[in-house]
């Protein structure tokens, strides 16, 4: 029977590459993001698949429930949920507008949590799979990207907890933890002035690692050996050392 995957953040970057992998494997798709034209173009490129486009700003309170209601109105069941939509911001905590930082928490944490909550009954009925896109940022505090790093620590912790809670239910939960990856993320975060994005991984490679881990039901997938080593080091070292190391690559250079 055909399976349906819902992908947030499908219009760009890692979510887009994951949607392409799913399309190659003949999944029907529900694409969620704000950029309607980009998602309509994806739909047009896959005429053999049933593709539903939901244009939604997931940083608005209540948006996750609206997505769920739209999916149910159409009469679809979700077998695979990919919570990818997210963004970061670079800068001193006090210098970044609090509204944008609250939007980030709403998108990176609240929408992801609520979508998981609403679609869990669907996923239970089909022994489905969840992927939450966290980050290697989840493993240590991140000065000058403080709220972003904290939001990803939340995503990793929630995912690991749910993976354990749901073991035996047929539903698997995978946290994908990419390091710096070549997408729109750096531009959106205003990261051009920091060292962290001087080396980035190819987005197709990141999506491939994530896709394989998702299909195997792995709890956590860290992309690339350097990122893996960094995450292990962060686990072993005192957290204030981790924060000091991150500061060296996230502190904006003086212009
Ligand atoms: N790139 C990296 O270095 C990196 C590393 C680790 C983790 N990640 C994580 O990977 C995920 C995807 O990021 P990316 O690197 O692929 O960046 P990206 O190219 O900027 O893609 C972000 C996606 O999220 C969607 N999005 C942003 N704000 C949204 C909103 N308010 N409502 C709905 N959708 C929204 C965007 O679509 P619209 O603009 O059309 O809404 C886009 O599809 C994020 O969770 C990010 O934190 C990225």
mmCIF file of N, CA and C and ligand atoms in Angstrom, residues 8-15 32-35 56-59 84-88 107-108 133-136 148 152 177-186 188 197 203, ligand 1:
data_model
loop_
_atom_site.group_PDB
_atom_site.id
_atom_site.type_symbol
_atom_site.label_atom_id
_atom_site.label_comp_id
_atom_site.label_asym_id
_atom_site.label_seq_id
_atom_site.Cartn_x
_atom_site.Cartn_y
_atom_site.Cartn_z
ATOM 1 N N UNK A 8 7.943 18.944 6.999
ATOM 2 C CA UNK A 8 7.973 20.394 7.202
ATOM 3 C C UNK A 8 9.346 20.909 6.741
ATOM 4 N N UNK A 9 9.368 22.155 6.297
ATOM 5 C CA UNK A 9 10.628 22.696 5.774
ATOM 6 C C UNK A 9 10.996 22.068 4.448
ATOM 7 N N UNK A 10 9.953 21.655 3.692
ATOM 8 C CA UNK A 10 10.195 20.920 2.441
ATOM 9 C C UNK A 10 10.653 21.824 1.300
ATOM 10 N N UNK A 11 10.528 23.143 1.465
ATOM 11 C CA UNK A 11 10.790 24.051 0.341
ATOM 12 C C UNK A 11 12.276 24.296 0.105
ATOM 13 N N UNK A 12 13.138 23.894 1.039
ATOM 14 C CA UNK A 12 14.556 24.266 0.928
ATOM 15 C C UNK A 12 15.436 23.295 1.719
ATOM 16 N N UNK A 13 16.709 23.270 1.362
ATOM 17 C CA UNK A 13 17.737 22.635 2.185
ATOM 18 C C UNK A 13 17.510 21.159 2.498
ATOM 19 N N UNK A 14 17.692 20.812 3.760
ATOM 20 C CA UNK A 14 17.667 19.405 4.183
ATOM 21 C C UNK A 14 16.271 18.810 3.982
ATOM 22 N N UNK A 15 15.225 19.566 4.315
ATOM 23 C CA UNK A 15 13.851 19.080 4.138
ATOM 24 C C UNK A 15 13.538 18.822 2.681
ATOM 25 N N UNK A 32 5.074 21.014 3.740
ATOM 26 C CA UNK A 32 4.662 22.147 4.584
ATOM 27 C C UNK A 32 5.813 23.142 4.699
ATOM 28 N N UNK A 33 5.535 24.388 4.391
ATOM 29 C CA UNK A 33 6.476 25.506 4.580
ATOM 30 C C UNK A 33 5.711 26.777 4.207
ATOM 31 N N UNK A 34 6.449 27.918 4.118
ATOM 32 C CA UNK A 34 5.752 29.157 3.750
ATOM 33 C C UNK A 34 5.830 29.434 2.254
ATOM 34 N N UNK A 35 6.861 28.895 1.570
ATOM 35 C CA UNK A 35 7.086 29.251 0.149
ATOM 36 C C UNK A 35 6.238 28.387 -0.776
ATOM 37 N N UNK A 56 2.118 27.234 5.240
ATOM 38 C CA UNK A 56 1.855 27.543 6.652
ATOM 39 C C UNK A 56 3.081 28.151 7.319
ATOM 40 N N UNK A 57 2.855 29.185 8.087
ATOM 41 C CA UNK A 57 3.920 29.729 8.942
ATOM 42 C C UNK A 57 3.834 29.007 10.287
ATOM 43 N N UNK A 58 4.744 28.067 10.489
ATOM 44 C CA UNK A 58 4.695 27.226 11.696
ATOM 45 C C UNK A 58 5.217 27.955 12.934
ATOM 46 N N UNK A 59 5.655 29.198 12.775
ATOM 47 C CA UNK A 59 6.081 29.939 13.968
ATOM 48 C C UNK A 59 4.901 30.658 14.627
ATOM 49 N N UNK A 84 11.337 19.063 10.054
ATOM 50 C CA UNK A 84 12.631 19.648 9.639
ATOM 51 C C UNK A 84 12.651 21.163 9.776
ATOM 52 N N UNK A 85 11.511 21.833 9.605
ATOM 53 C CA UNK A 85 11.501 23.307 9.547
ATOM 54 C C UNK A 85 12.169 23.893 10.783
ATOM 55 N N UNK A 86 13.039 24.849 10.556
ATOM 56 C CA UNK A 86 13.713 25.481 11.685
ATOM 57 C C UNK A 86 14.637 26.571 11.181
ATOM 58 N N UNK A 87 15.042 27.451 12.078
ATOM 59 C CA UNK A 87 16.049 28.451 11.706
ATOM 60 C C UNK A 87 16.868 28.834 12.925
ATOM 61 N N UNK A 88 17.995 29.487 12.670
ATOM 62 C CA UNK A 88 18.860 29.954 13.745
ATOM 63 C C UNK A 88 19.129 31.444 13.587
ATOM 64 N N UNK A 107 8.862 27.740 16.408
ATOM 65 C CA UNK A 107 9.047 26.873 15.224
ATOM 66 C C UNK A 107 9.879 25.635 15.571
ATOM 67 N N UNK A 108 11.071 25.865 16.148
ATOM 68 C CA UNK A 108 12.014 24.751 16.351
ATOM 69 C C UNK A 108 11.515 23.759 17.402
ATOM 70 N N UNK A 133 14.592 16.936 13.085
ATOM 71 C CA UNK A 133 15.914 17.446 12.721
ATOM 72 C C UNK A 133 16.422 18.312 13.869
ATOM 73 N N UNK A 134 17.397 17.753 14.590
ATOM 74 C CA UNK A 134 18.065 18.484 15.679
ATOM 75 C C UNK A 134 19.321 19.104 15.084
ATOM 76 N N UNK A 135 20.456 18.886 15.698
ATOM 77 C CA UNK A 135 21.713 19.480 15.223
ATOM 78 C C UNK A 135 22.826 19.022 16.157
ATOM 79 N N UNK A 136 24.077 19.111 15.703
ATOM 80 C CA UNK A 136 25.183 18.902 16.636
ATOM 81 C C UNK A 136 25.193 20.026 17.680
ATOM 82 N N UNK A 148 19.163 29.249 19.723
ATOM 83 C CA UNK A 148 19.186 28.171 18.721
ATOM 84 C C UNK A 148 19.767 26.885 19.317
ATOM 85 N N UNK A 152 17.797 23.214 19.995
ATOM 86 C CA UNK A 152 18.169 21.910 19.438
ATOM 87 C C UNK A 152 18.462 20.891 20.549
ATOM 88 N N UNK A 177 21.156 14.797 13.533
ATOM 89 C CA UNK A 177 22.016 15.866 14.057
ATOM 90 C C UNK A 177 23.074 16.243 13.027
ATOM 91 N N UNK A 178 22.732 17.146 12.121
ATOM 92 C CA UNK A 178 23.751 17.602 11.172
ATOM 93 C C UNK A 178 24.662 18.638 11.815
ATOM 94 N N UNK A 179 25.892 18.717 11.314
ATOM 95 C CA UNK A 179 26.741 19.871 11.596
ATOM 96 C C UNK A 179 26.472 20.894 10.500
ATOM 97 N N UNK A 180 27.328 21.928 10.389
ATOM 98 C CA UNK A 180 27.108 22.944 9.358
ATOM 99 C C UNK A 180 26.920 22.314 7.967
ATOM 100 N N UNK A 181 25.847 22.691 7.319
ATOM 101 C CA UNK A 181 25.440 22.081 6.048
ATOM 102 C C UNK A 181 25.128 23.198 5.054
ATOM 103 N N UNK A 182 25.452 22.954 3.781
ATOM 104 C CA UNK A 182 25.289 24.000 2.755
ATOM 105 C C UNK A 182 23.821 24.130 2.343
ATOM 106 N N UNK A 183 23.103 25.067 2.991
ATOM 107 C CA UNK A 183 21.684 25.334 2.709
ATOM 108 C C UNK A 183 21.470 26.844 2.865
ATOM 109 N N UNK A 184 20.213 27.248 2.943
ATOM 110 C CA UNK A 184 19.903 28.666 3.188
ATOM 111 C C UNK A 184 20.086 29.040 4.659
ATOM 112 N N UNK A 185 20.357 28.037 5.512
ATOM 113 C CA UNK A 185 20.408 28.268 6.958
ATOM 114 C C UNK A 185 21.346 29.421 7.334
ATOM 115 N N UNK A 186 22.575 29.400 6.767
ATOM 116 C CA UNK A 186 23.585 30.407 7.114
ATOM 117 C C UNK A 186 23.120 31.814 6.776
ATOM 118 N N UNK A 188 19.953 32.856 6.424
ATOM 119 C CA UNK A 188 18.816 33.219 7.286
ATOM 120 C C UNK A 188 19.325 33.604 8.684
ATOM 121 N N UNK A 197 30.589 28.465 9.779
ATOM 122 C CA UNK A 197 30.127 28.027 8.466
ATOM 123 C C UNK A 197 31.211 28.089 7.400
ATOM 124 N N UNK A 203 24.348 19.043 1.170
ATOM 125 C CA UNK A 203 23.008 18.762 1.697
ATOM 126 C C UNK A 203 22.487 17.375 1.286
HETATM 127 N N1 LIG B 1 22.205 23.959 7.576
HETATM 128 C C1 LIG B 1 22.793 23.676 8.728
HETATM 129 O O1 LIG B 1 23.980 23.978 8.930
HETATM 130 C C2 LIG B 1 22.044 22.921 9.788
HETATM 131 C C3 LIG B 1 22.781 22.235 10.756
HETATM 132 C C4 LIG B 1 22.092 21.543 11.754
HETATM 133 C C5 LIG B 1 20.725 21.529 11.771
HETATM 134 N N2 LIG B 1 20.025 22.200 10.817
HETATM 135 C C6 LIG B 1 18.556 22.177 10.882
HETATM 136 O O2 LIG B 1 18.050 21.664 9.686
HETATM 137 C C7 LIG B 1 16.725 22.129 9.504
HETATM 138 C C8 LIG B 1 16.562 22.619 8.085
HETATM 139 O O3 LIG B 1 17.405 23.721 7.874
HETATM 140 P P1 LIG B 1 18.199 23.937 6.505
HETATM 141 O O4 LIG B 1 19.623 23.924 6.835
HETATM 142 O O5 LIG B 1 17.700 23.037 5.457
HETATM 143 O O6 LIG B 1 17.822 25.472 6.223
HETATM 144 P P2 LIG B 1 16.957 26.149 5.086
HETATM 145 O O7 LIG B 1 17.513 25.852 3.739
HETATM 146 O O8 LIG B 1 16.857 27.585 5.499
HETATM 147 O O9 LIG B 1 15.529 25.455 5.214
HETATM 148 C C9 LIG B 1 14.655 25.754 6.277
HETATM 149 C C10 LIG B 1 13.268 25.223 5.949
HETATM 150 O O10 LIG B 1 12.406 25.558 7.037
HETATM 151 C C11 LIG B 1 11.275 26.265 6.537
HETATM 152 N N3 LIG B 1 10.811 27.279 7.477
HETATM 153 C C12 LIG B 1 11.534 28.301 8.010
HETATM 154 N N4 LIG B 1 10.742 29.070 8.767
HETATM 155 C C13 LIG B 1 9.496 28.533 8.705
HETATM 156 C C14 LIG B 1 8.239 28.898 9.255
HETATM 157 N N5 LIG B 1 8.105 29.972 10.036
HETATM 158 N N6 LIG B 1 7.152 28.120 8.987
HETATM 159 C C15 LIG B 1 7.285 27.039 8.178
HETATM 160 N N7 LIG B 1 8.438 26.638 7.639
HETATM 161 C C16 LIG B 1 9.527 27.386 7.880
HETATM 162 C C17 LIG B 1 11.784 26.941 5.262
HETATM 163 O O11 LIG B 1 10.713 27.176 4.364
HETATM 164 P P3 LIG B 1 10.031 28.583 4.060
HETATM 165 O O12 LIG B 1 11.089 29.638 4.131
HETATM 166 O O13 LIG B 1 9.440 28.372 2.715
HETATM 167 O O14 LIG B 1 8.986 28.732 5.119
HETATM 168 C C18 LIG B 1 12.692 25.875 4.703
HETATM 169 O O15 LIG B 1 11.965 24.946 3.958
HETATM 170 C C19 LIG B 1 16.494 23.195 10.566
HETATM 171 O O16 LIG B 1 15.747 22.648 11.630
HETATM 172 C C20 LIG B 1 17.907 23.532 11.022
HETATM 173 O O17 LIG B 1 17.933 24.003 12.351
HETATM 174 C C21 LIG B 1 20.656 22.887 9.816
#
